Each structure stands twice: as C-alpha cells, then as structure tokens.
Amino acid sequence: MSTIHKEESMVMQKTMIADHFEQLARAQQEGRKVVYTFVPGNLTELILAFDLLPVHPEINALQSGMRKISGDYIREAERLGHSEDVCTYVKCDVGMLMKGNLGPTGRPLPPPDLLLLSYTGCFTFMKWFEILRSHYDCPVIMIQVPYQGDGRITPEMTDYVSEQLRKELVPALEKLSGKRLDEERLRALLQRSRVAEENLVWALESAKRRPSPIDAYFGGVYYIGPIFTAFRGTQACVDYYALLRREIEARLEAGQGPLTPDGLLAEEKYRVVVEGPPNWTSFREFWKMFYDEGAVVVASSYTKVGGTYDRGFRHDPARPFASLAEYCLGCYTNLNLPDRVQMLTDYVRDYAADGFLINSIKSCNSFSAGQLLILREVERRTGKPGGFIESDLVDPRYFSGANIKNRLESYFQMIDLKRQEQYS
Ligand code: SF4
C-alpha cells in the first residue's frame, strides 16, 4: 500500500477532532451540556463562552461519507420514507440516529440539550431540525437571519440579528449552562478567532502565487476545518493556523506546489476556480483526477460556506454581538446570485485562473440553484472556459468516477485549446 502524505497541520487537526468526539462521548457522564448547530452562521464563541459543547450534524455526515459509512445510513433514512431528493446530509444524519447515534469515530454522540438554528439561508436546515425536534425532547432556538437580497448587509439587518442573540439566545444559554454571560470571556474568544482568521485568509490568498503552494478546494476543506467548526475562538485553533502558515511559507520559499496524498505536485499545469461542495464518499479519487492532470484549484466558493473572511469580515471583540450577527449574515449561501457571480468572477481574475468549474451537487439546492446561469455569466465576464460536473455529497450512488474523469479530461483539453488560440 502506498504511503499517504499528510501535512503536520492535518495530523494536528485530526487529533483536535478526535479529542472533541471523545469529549462528546463523555459529555453525559460528566454532566456537560450539548448544543447541536450548523456550520454556516455558527456561534461557536458564544457556545464556548458557556462551556457548552457544539455538535455539527453536517460535519458528522461528511465524516461518515469520507469513512464510507454514509451509504448505509442514507438507505436506512430512505427505508423510513425520506425521499431520494432530500439533502443527503440530512438522510445520513437521520440514518445515523436510527442506527444508534454512533459518531463517525465510532464513539456515541450525546443527545442535544439545545437545537440552535442560527442560519436560515438554506430551508433544509429548518426542516432538518424539525425532524430532530420530533425525536429529542429539548428546546429549540431559531435566529432569523435575513437574506442578502440586495447584496449588502444593512445596519438594520445587523441590529435585528444581534438583538435576537442578546435577548433570546443568551438567556437560553444562561439557563442551559446555569452561568451568566461573561462578556470579557466572549471578547477573548473573539480576539482569538480574529487572529486565526487572519492566518486563514493569508493561507487562502497564498494561491495567488505561481505555483500555488496550496490546493484551495481539496486542501482547502482541511484548512477551513477548525475555524468553521467547534474550535473557533480556542487557543488550539490559533495554534493550528500558525502551524499551517509556517508549512505554506516553507513551500513558498522552496517554490513548491501543494501537497497531495501522493506527495508534492510536480508541475502546475492548470489553475481553476471551483464552485460547489466536493464529493466526500470518493474524495481521494476525485482529488486525484485533478492532480494527475497537474490541475490546482486556486480558489473555491465552498471554502466560504462558513464565512467569507477573504472579503474582509473578521470577528470583532470590540463589537461582539454586531460582529457575530454580521458573520451569520455574510456566509456564502446567504449571498444573492449577482453577488455570487461577482465573487467567482473576481476569483478567476485575482487568482489568474485558466478556467472555472462547477461541481453541481444533486441534493443541495442552496448551491445548485442558478449554477447554469452562474456558469454562463462567469464565462462571459472572464472569457475563460467553464466546465460542469455532477456528483453528490455523501451518497455513493451518485458518484460516477469514469464519467467525471472523462469530463475533466475534456475540460482540461479545452483549456489547452484556448491557450493555443491565444498564442497563435
Ligand atoms: S441542502 Fe445544501 S446547504 Fe442545505 S443542508 Fe443540505 S448540503 Fe447544506
């Protein structure tokens, strides 16, 4: 069996995740309370300020996908009547629950003491928690987050969300934890978030260099892990991003490309921007289709699903509730279509990409709606070729390796042709 190359930061993250699942497994025994919540718009600093433990159901689903156990869970949910069209994260979660709620590491997951919905951009989130509410006897808090219909966040929108955080969420967390909010502690958590966010943005923007020292999609999903989940605001998160930065700096200095599971990429032939989440059940196979061709993803929309930090947003200890509100309002899937098109167009230009590729996810409406329009418009504005492939998040039945490989090969040939036309 060949060795799989891993960055030190990847190993560190793996340990952080394993520790977190271990804490969750012991939570009931140790009397710790648990909050189920979602990645986009998550309020990790507030949850941690009360010593509560967050659980992100979609992270469990994607981890189950990567560990190749999601297929059984999905079939179980379908057997119970959940339709084929339902988001497969939901079905994976429902199936996991029905089969004993063992987390992806095989350790038991505690039931929620609170269901916290702090993001409304995807209707599925609401329906998902309705299912969980019918199963668990616990309170639900739903924060109404206005959609960025006009492509901007107004002061009224920020006030509206931050008032809900202060008046509804904080009292609920105080009641659950039996502690009063310590605003100084919250500010300290937000300050650490800010430090980590600076390094994340630095890492993502390193892809502007040639060769890019990172893959901003396949590598990027690891890089966003700690900030998008249970660790934002912790010292471990700050340390992780400092380590990641040192690793990337070393590659930049050596003029090296990204580290893939098969070692350093020898030659960067194609630079592409990718829109849409990756497939998790065949993640390695999917990534290999890119690096075997010398293709590097230099920017992606998926790495903004839990925050558009590269557009300037930072958590702000001087404005704790306003910045938490702006965070909820600013996630990628809360952006309107013209804004998404502009963002992707900017990526193609700013990262000097050769093209733009959409991975359309069968069961994710939040990403898939309008993707053909996005494709046409980004092509028109940048003059770069667009490509379109289809797969699914965690349903192995919807990953057709041969088909995708075929399409990608044709797509890279199209980039070659465009280059020849340009220089002939
Ligand atoms: S539909 Fe898409 S955005 Fe919504 S929960 Fe499923 S994967 Fe997430």
Coordinates of C-alpha atoms and ligand atoms in Angstrom, one line a residue:
M1 CA 0.0 0.0 0.0
S2 CA 1.4 3.5 -0.9
T3 CA 2.1 6.0 1.8
I4 CA -0.4 8.8 2.1
H5 CA 1.4 12.1 2.5
K6 CA 0.0 14.4 5.2
E7 CA 0.9 17.9 6.4
E8 CA 1.7 18.2 10.1
S9 CA -1.3 20.5 10.4
M10 CA -3.6 17.8 9.1
V11 CA -2.4 15.4 11.8
M12 CA -2.9 18.2 14.4
Q13 CA -6.5 18.7 13.2
K14 CA -7.2 15.0 13.3
T15 CA -6.2 14.9 16.9
M16 CA -8.3 18.0 17.7
I17 CA -11.3 16.3 16.1
A18 CA -10.7 13.0 17.9
D19 CA -10.5 14.9 21.2
H20 CA -13.7 16.7 20.5
F21 CA -15.6 13.5 19.8
E22 CA -14.1 12.0 22.9
Q23 CA -15.4 14.9 25.0
L24 CA -18.8 14.4 23.4
A25 CA -18.8 10.7 24.2
R26 CA -18.2 11.6 27.9
A27 CA -20.5 14.6 28.0
Q28 CA -23.5 12.9 29.6
Q29 CA -21.4 11.2 32.2
E30 CA -19.6 14.4 33.0
G31 CA -22.8 16.5 33.1
R32 CA -21.7 18.7 30.1
K33 CA -24.5 20.2 28.0
V34 CA -24.5 19.9 24.2
V35 CA -25.8 22.2 21.5
Y36 CA -26.5 20.9 18.0
T37 CA -26.0 23.7 15.5
F38 CA -24.9 24.1 11.8
V39 CA -21.7 25.3 10.2
P40 CA -22.9 28.3 8.2
G41 CA -23.5 31.1 10.7
N42 CA -22.4 29.0 13.7
L43 CA -22.0 30.9 17.0
T44 CA -19.1 28.8 18.4
E45 CA -17.6 31.6 20.5
L46 CA -20.9 32.1 22.3
I47 CA -21.4 28.4 22.9
L48 CA -17.8 28.0 24.2
A49 CA -18.3 31.1 26.5
F50 CA -20.8 29.0 28.4
D51 CA -18.6 25.8 28.4
L52 CA -21.2 24.1 26.2
L53 CA -20.1 21.5 23.6
P54 CA -21.2 22.1 19.9
V55 CA -22.2 19.3 17.6
H56 CA -22.4 20.0 13.8
P57 CA -24.7 17.4 12.1
E58 CA -23.3 18.1 8.6
I59 CA -19.8 17.5 9.8
N60 CA -20.8 14.1 11.2
A61 CA -22.4 13.4 7.8
L62 CA -19.3 14.4 5.8
Q63 CA -17.1 12.5 8.1
S64 CA -19.3 9.5 7.6
G65 CA -19.1 10.0 3.9
M66 CA -15.3 10.1 4.0
R67 CA -15.2 6.9 6.2
K68 CA -17.6 5.2 3.6
I69 CA -20.4 4.5 6.1
S70 CA -22.9 7.1 4.8
G71 CA -24.4 4.8 2.2
D72 CA -26.0 2.5 4.8
Y73 CA -27.3 5.5 6.8
I74 CA -28.9 7.0 3.7
R75 CA -30.6 3.7 2.8
E76 CA -31.9 3.5 6.3
A77 CA -33.4 7.0 6.1
E78 CA -35.0 6.2 2.7
R79 CA -36.4 3.0 4.2
L80 CA -38.1 5.2 6.7
G81 CA -39.7 7.3 4.0
H82 CA -37.3 10.2 3.3
S83 CA -37.4 10.8 -0.4
E84 CA -34.5 10.4 -2.8
D85 CA -34.4 14.1 -3.4
V86 CA -33.8 15.1 0.2
C87 CA -30.3 16.5 1.0
T88 CA -28.1 13.5 1.7
Y89 CA -26.5 15.2 4.8
V90 CA -30.0 15.0 6.4
K91 CA -30.6 11.4 5.4
C92 CA -27.1 10.4 6.6
D93 CA -27.8 12.1 9.9
V94 CA -31.3 10.5 10.3
G95 CA -29.9 7.1 9.4
M96 CA -27.0 7.5 11.9
L97 CA -29.5 8.5 14.6
M98 CA -31.7 5.5 13.9
K99 CA -28.8 3.1 14.0
G100 CA -27.7 4.2 17.5
N101 CA -26.2 7.6 17.0
L102 CA -22.6 6.5 16.9
G103 CA -20.5 9.4 15.6
P104 CA -18.1 9.0 12.7
T105 CA -15.3 7.9 15.0
G106 CA -17.4 5.1 16.4
R107 CA -18.0 6.8 19.7
P108 CA -21.5 7.6 20.9
L109 CA -22.9 11.0 20.3
P110 CA -24.9 12.6 23.2
P111 CA -28.4 13.8 22.5
P112 CA -28.8 17.6 22.2
D113 CA -29.7 19.8 25.2
L114 CA -30.5 22.6 22.7
L115 CA -31.1 22.8 19.0
L116 CA -29.7 26.1 17.8
L117 CA -30.5 27.3 14.3
S118 CA -28.6 30.4 13.6
Y119 CA -28.8 30.4 9.8
T120 CA -31.8 30.4 7.6
G121 CA -30.3 30.7 4.1
C122 CA -31.0 27.1 3.5
F123 CA -34.5 25.9 4.1
T124 CA -33.3 22.4 4.6
F125 CA -31.6 23.4 7.9
M126 CA -35.1 24.3 9.3
K127 CA -36.6 21.0 8.2
W128 CA -33.7 19.1 9.5
F129 CA -34.1 20.4 13.0
E130 CA -37.9 19.8 12.8
I131 CA -37.0 16.1 12.3
L132 CA -34.6 16.2 15.2
R133 CA -37.1 18.1 17.4
S134 CA -39.6 15.4 16.9
H135 CA -37.1 12.9 18.1
Y136 CA -35.5 14.7 21.0
D137 CA -37.2 16.4 23.9
C138 CA -35.2 19.6 24.0
P139 CA -35.7 23.3 23.4
V140 CA -35.1 24.9 20.0
I141 CA -33.8 28.4 19.3
M142 CA -34.2 29.8 15.8
I143 CA -32.4 33.0 15.0
Q144 CA -34.0 34.7 12.0
V145 CA -31.2 35.8 9.6
P146 CA -32.3 38.0 6.7
Y147 CA -31.2 37.0 3.2
Q148 CA -28.9 39.4 1.5
G149 CA -31.5 40.1 -1.3
D150 CA -30.0 43.5 -2.2
G151 CA -26.4 42.2 -2.0
R152 CA -25.5 44.0 1.2
I153 CA -25.8 43.9 5.0
T154 CA -27.6 47.0 6.3
P155 CA -27.3 48.3 9.9
E156 CA -30.9 47.3 10.5
M157 CA -30.2 43.7 9.5
T158 CA -27.2 43.6 11.9
D159 CA -29.3 45.1 14.7
Y160 CA -32.1 42.7 14.1
V161 CA -29.9 39.6 14.4
S162 CA -27.8 41.0 17.2
E163 CA -30.9 41.8 19.3
Q164 CA -32.1 38.2 18.9
L165 CA -28.7 37.0 20.0
R166 CA -28.8 39.2 23.1
K167 CA -32.5 38.8 24.0
E168 CA -33.3 35.2 23.0
L169 CA -30.1 33.2 22.7
V170 CA -28.1 34.5 25.6
P171 CA -30.9 33.9 28.2
A172 CA -31.4 30.4 26.7
L173 CA -27.7 29.6 27.0
E174 CA -27.6 31.0 30.5
K175 CA -30.5 28.8 31.5
L176 CA -28.9 25.8 30.0
S177 CA -25.5 26.2 31.4
G178 CA -26.5 27.8 34.8
K179 CA -23.9 30.5 34.1
R180 CA -24.2 34.2 33.5
L181 CA -22.6 35.5 30.3
D182 CA -19.1 36.7 30.9
E183 CA -18.6 39.3 28.2
E184 CA -14.9 39.6 28.8
R185 CA -14.6 35.9 28.2
L186 CA -16.6 36.2 25.0
R187 CA -14.3 39.1 23.8
A188 CA -11.2 37.0 24.5
L189 CA -12.7 34.2 22.4
L190 CA -13.5 36.6 19.6
Q191 CA -10.0 38.0 19.7
R192 CA -8.5 34.5 19.2
S193 CA -11.0 34.0 16.3
R194 CA -9.7 37.1 14.7
V195 CA -6.1 36.0 14.9
A196 CA -6.9 32.6 13.4
E197 CA -9.0 34.2 10.7
E198 CA -6.1 36.5 9.6
N199 CA -3.9 33.4 9.1
L200 CA -6.7 31.5 7.3
V201 CA -7.1 34.4 4.8
W202 CA -3.3 34.5 4.3
A203 CA -3.3 30.8 3.6
L204 CA -6.1 31.0 1.1
E205 CA -4.6 34.0 -0.7
S206 CA -1.2 32.3 -1.0
A207 CA -2.8 30.6 -4.0
K208 CA -2.3 33.8 -6.0
R209 CA 1.3 32.9 -6.2
R210 CA 2.6 30.7 -9.1
P211 CA 3.0 27.8 -8.5
S212 CA 0.2 27.9 -5.9
P213 CA 1.5 26.3 -2.7
I214 CA -2.0 25.1 -1.8
D215 CA -5.0 23.5 -3.3
A216 CA -7.8 25.8 -2.2
Y217 CA -10.5 23.2 -2.6
F218 CA -9.2 19.7 -1.8
G219 CA -6.6 21.0 0.6
G220 CA -8.9 24.0 1.4
V221 CA -11.5 21.8 3.0
Y222 CA -8.9 20.8 5.6
Y223 CA -7.8 24.4 6.1
I224 CA -11.3 25.6 6.9
G225 CA -12.0 22.8 9.4
P226 CA -11.1 24.3 12.8
I227 CA -12.5 27.8 12.0
F228 CA -15.7 26.5 10.6
T229 CA -16.5 24.1 13.4
A230 CA -16.0 23.5 17.1
F231 CA -12.7 25.3 17.6
R232 CA -13.0 28.9 16.5
G233 CA -12.0 31.1 19.5
T234 CA -9.8 28.4 21.1
Q235 CA -6.0 28.6 21.5
A236 CA -5.8 25.2 19.6
C237 CA -7.4 26.9 16.6
V238 CA -4.9 29.8 16.8
D239 CA -2.0 27.3 17.0
Y240 CA -3.4 25.3 14.1
Y241 CA -3.4 28.3 11.7
A242 CA 0.0 29.4 12.8
L243 CA 1.3 26.0 12.0
L244 CA -0.5 25.9 8.7
R245 CA 1.0 29.3 7.8
R246 CA 4.5 28.1 8.6
E247 CA 4.0 25.0 6.4
I248 CA 2.8 27.1 3.4
E249 CA 5.6 29.7 3.9
A250 CA 8.1 26.8 3.7
R251 CA 6.6 25.6 0.4
L252 CA 6.5 29.2 -1.0
E253 CA 10.2 29.7 -0.1
A254 CA 11.0 26.4 -1.9
G255 CA 8.9 27.2 -4.9
Q256 CA 6.8 24.1 -4.2
G257 CA 3.2 23.3 -5.2
P258 CA 0.6 21.8 -2.9
L259 CA 1.0 18.6 -1.0
T260 CA -1.4 15.9 -2.4
P261 CA -1.9 12.4 -0.9
D262 CA 0.7 11.2 -3.4
G263 CA 3.3 13.8 -2.5
L264 CA 4.1 17.3 -3.7
L265 CA 2.6 18.3 -7.0
A266 CA 5.4 18.3 -9.5
E267 CA 4.1 20.7 -12.1
E268 CA 1.2 23.2 -12.0
K269 CA -0.4 22.9 -15.5
Y270 CA -3.9 24.3 -14.9
R271 CA -5.3 26.8 -12.4
V272 CA -9.0 26.5 -11.8
V273 CA -11.7 28.1 -9.6
V274 CA -14.3 25.6 -8.3
E275 CA -17.9 26.3 -7.3
G276 CA -19.9 23.9 -5.1
P277 CA -19.1 21.4 -2.3
P278 CA -16.9 18.4 -3.0
N279 CA -18.0 14.8 -3.1
W280 CA -17.0 13.2 0.2
T281 CA -17.5 9.4 -0.5
S282 CA -14.8 9.3 -3.2
F283 CA -12.8 12.4 -2.1
R284 CA -9.4 11.0 -2.7
E285 CA -10.3 9.6 -6.1
F286 CA -11.9 12.9 -7.1
W287 CA -8.8 14.9 -5.9
K288 CA -6.5 12.5 -7.9
M289 CA -8.4 13.3 -11.1
F290 CA -7.1 16.9 -10.7
Y291 CA -3.6 16.4 -9.5
D292 CA -2.9 13.6 -12.0
E293 CA -3.6 16.3 -14.7
G294 CA -1.5 18.9 -12.9
A295 CA -4.7 20.9 -12.1
V296 CA -4.7 23.0 -8.9
V297 CA -7.8 24.7 -7.5
V298 CA -6.7 28.2 -6.7
A299 CA -10.0 29.4 -5.2
S300 CA -13.4 27.9 -4.3
S301 CA -16.7 29.0 -3.1
Y302 CA -17.1 26.0 -0.8
T303 CA -14.4 27.3 1.5
K304 CA -16.5 30.3 2.1
V305 CA -19.6 28.4 3.3
G306 CA -18.8 29.1 6.9
G307 CA -17.6 32.7 6.4
T308 CA -16.4 35.0 3.6
Y309 CA -13.3 36.1 5.5
D310 CA -11.4 36.9 2.3
R311 CA -13.8 39.7 1.7
G312 CA -12.7 41.4 4.9
F313 CA -15.0 40.0 7.6
R314 CA -13.4 39.4 11.0
H315 CA -15.0 38.7 14.3
D316 CA -14.5 41.8 16.4
P317 CA -14.1 41.7 20.2
A318 CA -14.9 45.4 20.3
R319 CA -18.4 44.7 18.8
P320 CA -19.1 41.2 20.0
F321 CA -22.8 40.8 19.1
A322 CA -22.8 43.0 16.0
S323 CA -19.9 41.0 14.6
L324 CA -21.5 37.7 15.4
A325 CA -24.6 39.0 13.6
E326 CA -22.6 40.1 10.6
Y327 CA -20.9 36.7 10.5
C328 CA -24.3 35.0 10.3
L329 CA -25.4 37.4 7.5
G330 CA -22.3 37.1 5.4
C331 CA -21.9 33.3 4.7
Y332 CA -21.7 32.3 1.1
T333 CA -25.1 30.7 0.7
N334 CA -26.7 33.8 2.2
L335 CA -25.4 35.8 -0.8
N336 CA -27.7 36.5 -3.8
L337 CA -26.9 35.3 -7.3
P338 CA -25.4 38.5 -8.7
D339 CA -23.1 38.7 -5.7
R340 CA -22.0 35.0 -6.1
V341 CA -21.3 35.6 -9.8
Q342 CA -19.2 38.7 -9.0
M343 CA -17.3 36.9 -6.3
L344 CA -16.5 34.0 -8.6
T345 CA -15.6 36.4 -11.5
D346 CA -13.2 38.2 -9.1
Y347 CA -11.6 34.8 -8.1
V348 CA -10.9 33.9 -11.8
R349 CA -9.2 37.3 -12.3
D350 CA -7.5 37.7 -8.9
Y351 CA -6.1 34.2 -8.9
A352 CA -5.2 34.2 -12.6
A353 CA -7.2 31.1 -13.2
D354 CA -7.4 29.3 -16.6
G355 CA -11.0 28.4 -16.1
F356 CA -14.0 27.9 -13.8
L357 CA -15.6 24.6 -12.9
I358 CA -18.9 23.8 -11.2
N359 CA -19.4 20.6 -9.2
S360 CA -23.1 20.5 -9.0
I361 CA -24.4 18.6 -6.0
K362 CA -27.5 16.6 -6.8
S363 CA -29.2 17.1 -3.4
C364 CA -28.0 20.6 -2.4
N365 CA -30.4 23.2 -3.5
S366 CA -28.6 26.0 -1.8
F367 CA -25.6 25.6 -4.0
S368 CA -27.2 24.2 -7.1
A369 CA -29.9 26.7 -7.8
G370 CA -28.8 29.1 -10.5
Q371 CA -25.5 27.3 -11.2
L372 CA -26.0 27.2 -15.0
L373 CA -26.6 30.9 -15.0
I374 CA -23.5 31.4 -12.9
L375 CA -21.5 29.3 -15.4
R376 CA -22.6 31.3 -18.4
E377 CA -22.2 34.7 -16.7
V378 CA -18.7 34.0 -15.3
E379 CA -17.6 32.7 -18.7
R380 CA -18.9 35.8 -20.4
R381 CA -17.3 38.2 -17.9
T382 CA -13.9 36.5 -17.8
G383 CA -13.6 34.9 -21.2
K384 CA -12.3 31.8 -19.5
P385 CA -13.8 28.4 -20.3
G386 CA -16.3 27.0 -17.8
G387 CA -16.9 23.3 -17.0
F388 CA -19.8 21.4 -15.3
I389 CA -19.7 18.1 -13.5
E390 CA -22.2 16.5 -11.2
S391 CA -21.9 14.4 -8.1
D392 CA -23.3 14.2 -4.6
L393 CA -22.2 15.0 -1.0
V394 CA -22.4 11.7 0.8
D395 CA -24.5 9.4 -1.4
P396 CA -22.0 7.0 -3.0
R397 CA -24.7 6.0 -5.7
Y398 CA -24.2 9.5 -7.3
F399 CA -20.5 9.4 -7.9
S400 CA -19.7 8.2 -11.3
G401 CA -15.9 8.2 -11.4
A402 CA -15.4 7.3 -15.1
N403 CA -17.9 9.9 -16.2
I404 CA -16.4 12.7 -14.1
K405 CA -12.9 11.8 -15.2
N406 CA -13.9 11.9 -18.8
R407 CA -15.5 15.3 -18.4
L408 CA -12.5 16.7 -16.6
E409 CA -10.1 15.4 -19.2
S410 CA -12.1 17.1 -22.0
Y411 CA -12.3 20.2 -19.9
F412 CA -8.5 20.4 -19.5
Q413 CA -8.1 19.8 -23.2
M414 CA -10.5 22.8 -23.8
I415 CA -8.2 25.0 -21.7
D416 CA -5.2 23.8 -23.8
L417 CA -7.1 24.7 -27.0
K418 CA -7.9 28.2 -25.6
R419 CA -4.3 28.7 -24.8
Q420 CA -3.2 27.7 -28.3
E421 CA -5.8 30.1 -29.8
Q422 CA -4.5 32.8 -27.6
Y423 CA -0.9 32.4 -28.8
S424 CA -1.5 31.5 -32.4
Ligands
SF4_1 S1 -29.2 21.5 1.1 FE1 -27.0 22.1 0.9 S2 -26.7 23.9 2.2 FE2 -28.7 22.9 2.8 S3 -28.2 21.5 4.4 FE3 -28.0 20.3 2.6 S4 -25.9 20.4 1.9 FE4 -26.2 22.1 3.4

